[in-house]
mmCIF file of C-alpha atoms in Angstrom:
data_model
loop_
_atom_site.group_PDB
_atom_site.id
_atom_site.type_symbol
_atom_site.label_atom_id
_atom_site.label_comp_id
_atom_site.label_asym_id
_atom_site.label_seq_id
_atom_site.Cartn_x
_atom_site.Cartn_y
_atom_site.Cartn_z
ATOM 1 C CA UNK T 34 -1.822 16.862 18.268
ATOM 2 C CA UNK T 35 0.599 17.265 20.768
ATOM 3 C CA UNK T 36 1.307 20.941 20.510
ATOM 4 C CA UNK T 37 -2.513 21.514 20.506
ATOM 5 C CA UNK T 38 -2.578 19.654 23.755
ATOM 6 C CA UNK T 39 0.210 22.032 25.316
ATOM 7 C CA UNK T 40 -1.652 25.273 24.328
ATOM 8 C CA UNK T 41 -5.043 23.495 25.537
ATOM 9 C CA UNK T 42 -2.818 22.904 29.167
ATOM 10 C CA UNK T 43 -1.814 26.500 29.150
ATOM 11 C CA UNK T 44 -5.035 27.677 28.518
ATOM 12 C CA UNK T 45 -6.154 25.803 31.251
ATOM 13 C CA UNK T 46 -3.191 26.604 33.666
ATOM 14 C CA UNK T 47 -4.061 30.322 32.653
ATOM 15 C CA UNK T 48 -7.569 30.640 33.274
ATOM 16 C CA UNK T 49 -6.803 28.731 36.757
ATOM 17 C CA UNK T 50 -5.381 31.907 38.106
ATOM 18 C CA UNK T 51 -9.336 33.763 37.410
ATOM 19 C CA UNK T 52 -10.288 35.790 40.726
ATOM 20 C CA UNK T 53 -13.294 37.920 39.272
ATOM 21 C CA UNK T 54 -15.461 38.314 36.687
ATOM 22 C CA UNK T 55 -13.306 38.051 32.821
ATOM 23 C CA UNK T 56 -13.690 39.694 29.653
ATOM 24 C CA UNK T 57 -11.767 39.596 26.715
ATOM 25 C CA UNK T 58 -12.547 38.371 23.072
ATOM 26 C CA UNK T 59 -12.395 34.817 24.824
ATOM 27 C CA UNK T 60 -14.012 35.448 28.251
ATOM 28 C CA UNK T 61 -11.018 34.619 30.103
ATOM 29 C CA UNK T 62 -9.218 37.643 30.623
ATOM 30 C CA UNK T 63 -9.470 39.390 34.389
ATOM 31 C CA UNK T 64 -7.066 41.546 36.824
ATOM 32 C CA UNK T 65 -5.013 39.067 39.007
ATOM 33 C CA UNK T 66 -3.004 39.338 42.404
ATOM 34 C CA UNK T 67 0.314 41.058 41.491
ATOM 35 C CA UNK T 68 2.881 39.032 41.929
ATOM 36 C CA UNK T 69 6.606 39.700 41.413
ATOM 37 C CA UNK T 70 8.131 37.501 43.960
ATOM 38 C CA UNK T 71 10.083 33.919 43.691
ATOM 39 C CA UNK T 72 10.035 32.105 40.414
ATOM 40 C CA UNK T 73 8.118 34.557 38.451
ATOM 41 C CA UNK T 74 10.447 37.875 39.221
ATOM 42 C CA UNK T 75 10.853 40.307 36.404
ATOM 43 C CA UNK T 76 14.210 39.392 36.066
ATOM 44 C CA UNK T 77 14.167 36.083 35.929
ATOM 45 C CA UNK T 78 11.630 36.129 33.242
ATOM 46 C CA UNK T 79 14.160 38.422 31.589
ATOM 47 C CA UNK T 80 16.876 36.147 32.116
ATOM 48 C CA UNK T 81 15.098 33.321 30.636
ATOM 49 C CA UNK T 82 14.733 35.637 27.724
ATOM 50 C CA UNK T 83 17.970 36.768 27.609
ATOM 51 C CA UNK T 84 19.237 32.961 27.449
ATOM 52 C CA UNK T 85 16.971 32.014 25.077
ATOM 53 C CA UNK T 86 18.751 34.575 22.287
ATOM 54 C CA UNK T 87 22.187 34.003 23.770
ATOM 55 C CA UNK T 88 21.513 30.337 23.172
ATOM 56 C CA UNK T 89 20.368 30.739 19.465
ATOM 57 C CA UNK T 90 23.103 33.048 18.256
ATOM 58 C CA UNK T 91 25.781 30.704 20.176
ATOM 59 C CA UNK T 92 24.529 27.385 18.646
ATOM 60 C CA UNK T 93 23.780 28.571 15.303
ATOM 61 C CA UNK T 94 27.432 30.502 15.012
ATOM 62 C CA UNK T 95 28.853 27.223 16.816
ATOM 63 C CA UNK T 96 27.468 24.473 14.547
ATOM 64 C CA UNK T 97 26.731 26.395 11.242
ATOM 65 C CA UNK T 98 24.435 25.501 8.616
ATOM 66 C CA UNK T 99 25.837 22.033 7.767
ATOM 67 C CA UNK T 100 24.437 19.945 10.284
ATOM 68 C CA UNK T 101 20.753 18.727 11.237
ATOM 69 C CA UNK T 102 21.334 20.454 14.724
ATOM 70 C CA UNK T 103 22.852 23.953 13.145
ATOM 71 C CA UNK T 104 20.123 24.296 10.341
ATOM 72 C CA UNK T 105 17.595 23.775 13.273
ATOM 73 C CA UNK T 106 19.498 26.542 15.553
ATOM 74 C CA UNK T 107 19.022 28.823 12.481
ATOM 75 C CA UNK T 108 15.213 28.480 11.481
ATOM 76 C CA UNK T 109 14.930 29.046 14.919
ATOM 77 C CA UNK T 110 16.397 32.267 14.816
ATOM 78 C CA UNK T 111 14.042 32.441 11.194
ATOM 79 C CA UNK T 112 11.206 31.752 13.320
ATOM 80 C CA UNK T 113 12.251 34.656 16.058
ATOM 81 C CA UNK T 114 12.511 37.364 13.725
ATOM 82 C CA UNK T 115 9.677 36.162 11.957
ATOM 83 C CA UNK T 116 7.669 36.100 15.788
ATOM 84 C CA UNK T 117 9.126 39.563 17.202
ATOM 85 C CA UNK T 118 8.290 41.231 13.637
ATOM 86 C CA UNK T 119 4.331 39.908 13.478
ATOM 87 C CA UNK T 120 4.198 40.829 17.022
ATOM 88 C CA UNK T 121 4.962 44.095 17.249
ATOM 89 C CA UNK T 122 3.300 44.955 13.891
ATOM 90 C CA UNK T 123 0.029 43.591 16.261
ATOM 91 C CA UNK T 124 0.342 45.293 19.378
ATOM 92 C CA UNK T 125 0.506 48.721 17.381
ATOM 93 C CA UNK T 126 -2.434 47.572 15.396
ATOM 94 C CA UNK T 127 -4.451 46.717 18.383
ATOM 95 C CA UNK T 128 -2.818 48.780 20.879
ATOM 96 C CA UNK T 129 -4.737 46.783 23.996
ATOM 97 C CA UNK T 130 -4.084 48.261 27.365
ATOM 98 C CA UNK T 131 -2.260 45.868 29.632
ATOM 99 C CA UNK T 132 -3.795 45.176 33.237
ATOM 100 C CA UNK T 133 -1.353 47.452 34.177
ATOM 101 C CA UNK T 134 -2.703 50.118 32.664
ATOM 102 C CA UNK T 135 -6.710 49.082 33.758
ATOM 103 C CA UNK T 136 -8.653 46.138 35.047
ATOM 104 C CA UNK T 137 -10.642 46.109 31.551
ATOM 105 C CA UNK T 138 -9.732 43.780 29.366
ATOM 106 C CA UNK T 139 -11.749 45.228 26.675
ATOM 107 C CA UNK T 140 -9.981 48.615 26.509
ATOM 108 C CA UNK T 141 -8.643 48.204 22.636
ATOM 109 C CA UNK T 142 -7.318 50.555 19.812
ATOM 110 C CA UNK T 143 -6.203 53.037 22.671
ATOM 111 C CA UNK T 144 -3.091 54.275 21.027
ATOM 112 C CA UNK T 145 0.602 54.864 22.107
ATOM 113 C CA UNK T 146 1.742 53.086 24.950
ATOM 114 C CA UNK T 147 -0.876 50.007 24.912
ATOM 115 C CA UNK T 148 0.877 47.309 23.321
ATOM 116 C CA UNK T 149 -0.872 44.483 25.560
ATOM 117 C CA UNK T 150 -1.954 42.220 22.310
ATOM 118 C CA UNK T 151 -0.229 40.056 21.924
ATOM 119 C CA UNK T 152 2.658 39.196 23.868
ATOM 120 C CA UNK T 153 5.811 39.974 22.539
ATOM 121 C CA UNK T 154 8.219 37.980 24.943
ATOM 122 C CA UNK T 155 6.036 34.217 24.910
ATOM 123 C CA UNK T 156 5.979 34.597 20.955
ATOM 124 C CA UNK T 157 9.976 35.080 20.718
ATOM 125 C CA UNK T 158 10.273 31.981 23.280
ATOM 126 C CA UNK T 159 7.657 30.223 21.954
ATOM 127 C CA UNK T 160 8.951 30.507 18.216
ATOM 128 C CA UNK T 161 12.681 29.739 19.757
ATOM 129 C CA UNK T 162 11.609 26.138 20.835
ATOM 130 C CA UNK T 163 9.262 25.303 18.203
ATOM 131 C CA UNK T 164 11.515 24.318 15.603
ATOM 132 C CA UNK T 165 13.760 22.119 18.117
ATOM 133 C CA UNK T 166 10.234 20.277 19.221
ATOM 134 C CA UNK T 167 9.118 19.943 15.143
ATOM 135 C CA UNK T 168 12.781 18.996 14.093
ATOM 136 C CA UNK T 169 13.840 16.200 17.447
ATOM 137 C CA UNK T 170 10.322 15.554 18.625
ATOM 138 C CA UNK T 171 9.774 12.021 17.019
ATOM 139 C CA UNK T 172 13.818 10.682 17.804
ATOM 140 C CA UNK T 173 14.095 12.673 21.213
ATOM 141 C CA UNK T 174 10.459 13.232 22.649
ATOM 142 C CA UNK T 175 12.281 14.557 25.843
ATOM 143 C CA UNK T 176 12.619 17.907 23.362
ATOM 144 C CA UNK T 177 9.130 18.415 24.240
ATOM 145 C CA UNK T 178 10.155 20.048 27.723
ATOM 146 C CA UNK T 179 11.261 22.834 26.270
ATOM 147 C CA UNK T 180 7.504 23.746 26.031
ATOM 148 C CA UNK T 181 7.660 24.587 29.689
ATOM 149 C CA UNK T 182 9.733 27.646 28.633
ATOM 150 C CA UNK T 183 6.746 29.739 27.364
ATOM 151 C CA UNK T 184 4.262 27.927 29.541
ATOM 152 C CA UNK T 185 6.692 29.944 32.241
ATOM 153 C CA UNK T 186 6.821 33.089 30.879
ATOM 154 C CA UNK T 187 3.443 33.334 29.410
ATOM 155 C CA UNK T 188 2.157 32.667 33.207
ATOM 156 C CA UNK T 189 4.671 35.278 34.747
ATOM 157 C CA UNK T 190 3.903 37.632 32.085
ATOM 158 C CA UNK T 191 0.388 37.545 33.494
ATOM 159 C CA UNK T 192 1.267 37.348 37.157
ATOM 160 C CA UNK T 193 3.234 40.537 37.025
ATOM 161 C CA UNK T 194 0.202 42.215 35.101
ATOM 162 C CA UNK T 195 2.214 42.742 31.917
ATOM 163 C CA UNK T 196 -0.332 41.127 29.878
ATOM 164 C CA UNK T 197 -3.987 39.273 30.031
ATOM 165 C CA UNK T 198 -4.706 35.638 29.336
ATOM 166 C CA UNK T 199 -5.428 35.838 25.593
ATOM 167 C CA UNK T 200 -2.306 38.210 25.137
ATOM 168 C CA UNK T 201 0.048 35.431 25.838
ATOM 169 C CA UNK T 202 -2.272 32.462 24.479
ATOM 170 C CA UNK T 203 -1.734 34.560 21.110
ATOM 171 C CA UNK T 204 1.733 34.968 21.608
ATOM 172 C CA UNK T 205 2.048 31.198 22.120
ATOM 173 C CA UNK T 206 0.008 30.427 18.759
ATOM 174 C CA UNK T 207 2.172 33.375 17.236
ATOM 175 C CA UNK T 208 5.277 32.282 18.092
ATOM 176 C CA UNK T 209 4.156 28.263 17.007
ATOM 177 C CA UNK T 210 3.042 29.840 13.724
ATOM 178 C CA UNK T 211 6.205 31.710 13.105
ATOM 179 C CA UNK T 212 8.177 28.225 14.081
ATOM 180 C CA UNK T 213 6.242 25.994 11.462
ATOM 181 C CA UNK T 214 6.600 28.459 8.876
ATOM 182 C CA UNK T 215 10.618 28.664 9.268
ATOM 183 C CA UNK T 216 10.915 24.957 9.701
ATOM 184 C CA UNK T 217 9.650 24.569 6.058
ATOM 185 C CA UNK T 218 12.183 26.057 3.881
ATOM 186 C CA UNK T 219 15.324 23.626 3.204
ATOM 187 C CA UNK T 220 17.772 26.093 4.267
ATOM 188 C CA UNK T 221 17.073 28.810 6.667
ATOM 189 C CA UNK T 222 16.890 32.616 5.369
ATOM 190 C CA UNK T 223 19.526 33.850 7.869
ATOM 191 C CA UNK T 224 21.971 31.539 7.080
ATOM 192 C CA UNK T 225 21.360 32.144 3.590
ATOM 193 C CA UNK T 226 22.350 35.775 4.871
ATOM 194 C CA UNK T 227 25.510 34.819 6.062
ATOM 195 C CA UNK T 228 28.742 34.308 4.960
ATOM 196 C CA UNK T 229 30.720 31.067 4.122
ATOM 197 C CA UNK T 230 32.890 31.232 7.281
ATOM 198 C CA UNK T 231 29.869 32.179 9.832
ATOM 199 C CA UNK T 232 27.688 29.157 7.836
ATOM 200 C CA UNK T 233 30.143 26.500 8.253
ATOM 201 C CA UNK T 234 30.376 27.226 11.380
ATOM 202 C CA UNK T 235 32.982 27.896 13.956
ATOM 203 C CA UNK T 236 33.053 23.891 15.444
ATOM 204 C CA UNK T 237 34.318 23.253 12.359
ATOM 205 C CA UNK T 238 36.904 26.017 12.168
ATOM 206 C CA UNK T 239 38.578 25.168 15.379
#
């Protein structure tokens, strides 16, 4: 219930930012104000992204695979792979134009180089958090601000016209997808991957 109340607030925080006439499989998607300024500058957005992955790999090769906290930092690195792979197979399948590229939102199937649909960036955040929120949400609901992570970058991600409204609103159901499905599984296909040394983990090495 909760997460379906967080992508019901984005959705609602997204289609705030409406300044004409929208399109889109949804009817929400239209051309915004470009905005790269403040808060939602490219590179902070990359930053964020850049700590997200820095913060998997160095908490899943810190604890290892024998603790509640390390098999969570590795399905969420299951869940990342799992997100980044199903979205790019789906922007080359749909190959959307981004706002970007035009102020139609129902420009689809247009070939290389429009790879709007969905996006790439709030799926891999998204499906970074989701296992932490699944795994610590009923002992630690504080774990549920971590949602503001792709809340942020699916906004910037539209501000910056890198995507439309329903690219990221798929990303974020992509990437929640891709974090229930790795949360399943007892241990975590990476760490399965891995070997004994990397799995136990180096807090216990040292």
């Amino acid at each position: 219930m909760k997460r379906l109340q967080a992508l019901l607030f984005a959705l609602a925080t997204i289609a705030a930012l409406q300044v004409r006439a929208a399109g889109g499989p949804l009817g929400i998607d239209h051309p915004i104000t470009y905005d790269n300024d403040g808060l939602v500058h490219r590179k902070l957005q990359l930053f964020v992204e850049d700590a997200t992955l820095l913060a998997l790999v160095g908490g899943a090769l810190w604890e290892g695979g024998d603790s509640r906290l390390g098999k969570t930092y590795w399905r969420a690195i299951d869940a990342s792979l799992l997100g980044v792979a199903s979205s790019s197979a789906l922007k080359y399948a749909f190959s959307r134009s981004r706002p970007a590229q035009s102020s139609n939102p129902d420009l689809w199937l247009q070939g290389k180089g429009h790879y709007s649909f969905p996006s790439g960036e709030v799926t891999f955040v998204t499906a970074a958090v989701t296992p932490f929120v699944i795994e610590y949400a009923h002992d630690h609901p504080a774990v549920w601000a971590l949602e503001a992570l792709p809340l942020y970058d699916a906004i910037a991600r539209v501000k910056i016209g890198g995507h439309w409204q329903t690219d990221v609103l798929a990303g974020f159901a992509l990437g929640t997808a891709a974090g229930y499905l790795a949360s399943k599984p007892d241990q975590p296909y990476t760490l399965l991957a891995m070997p004994r040394g990397i799995a136990i983990g180096f807090k216990k090495q040292f």
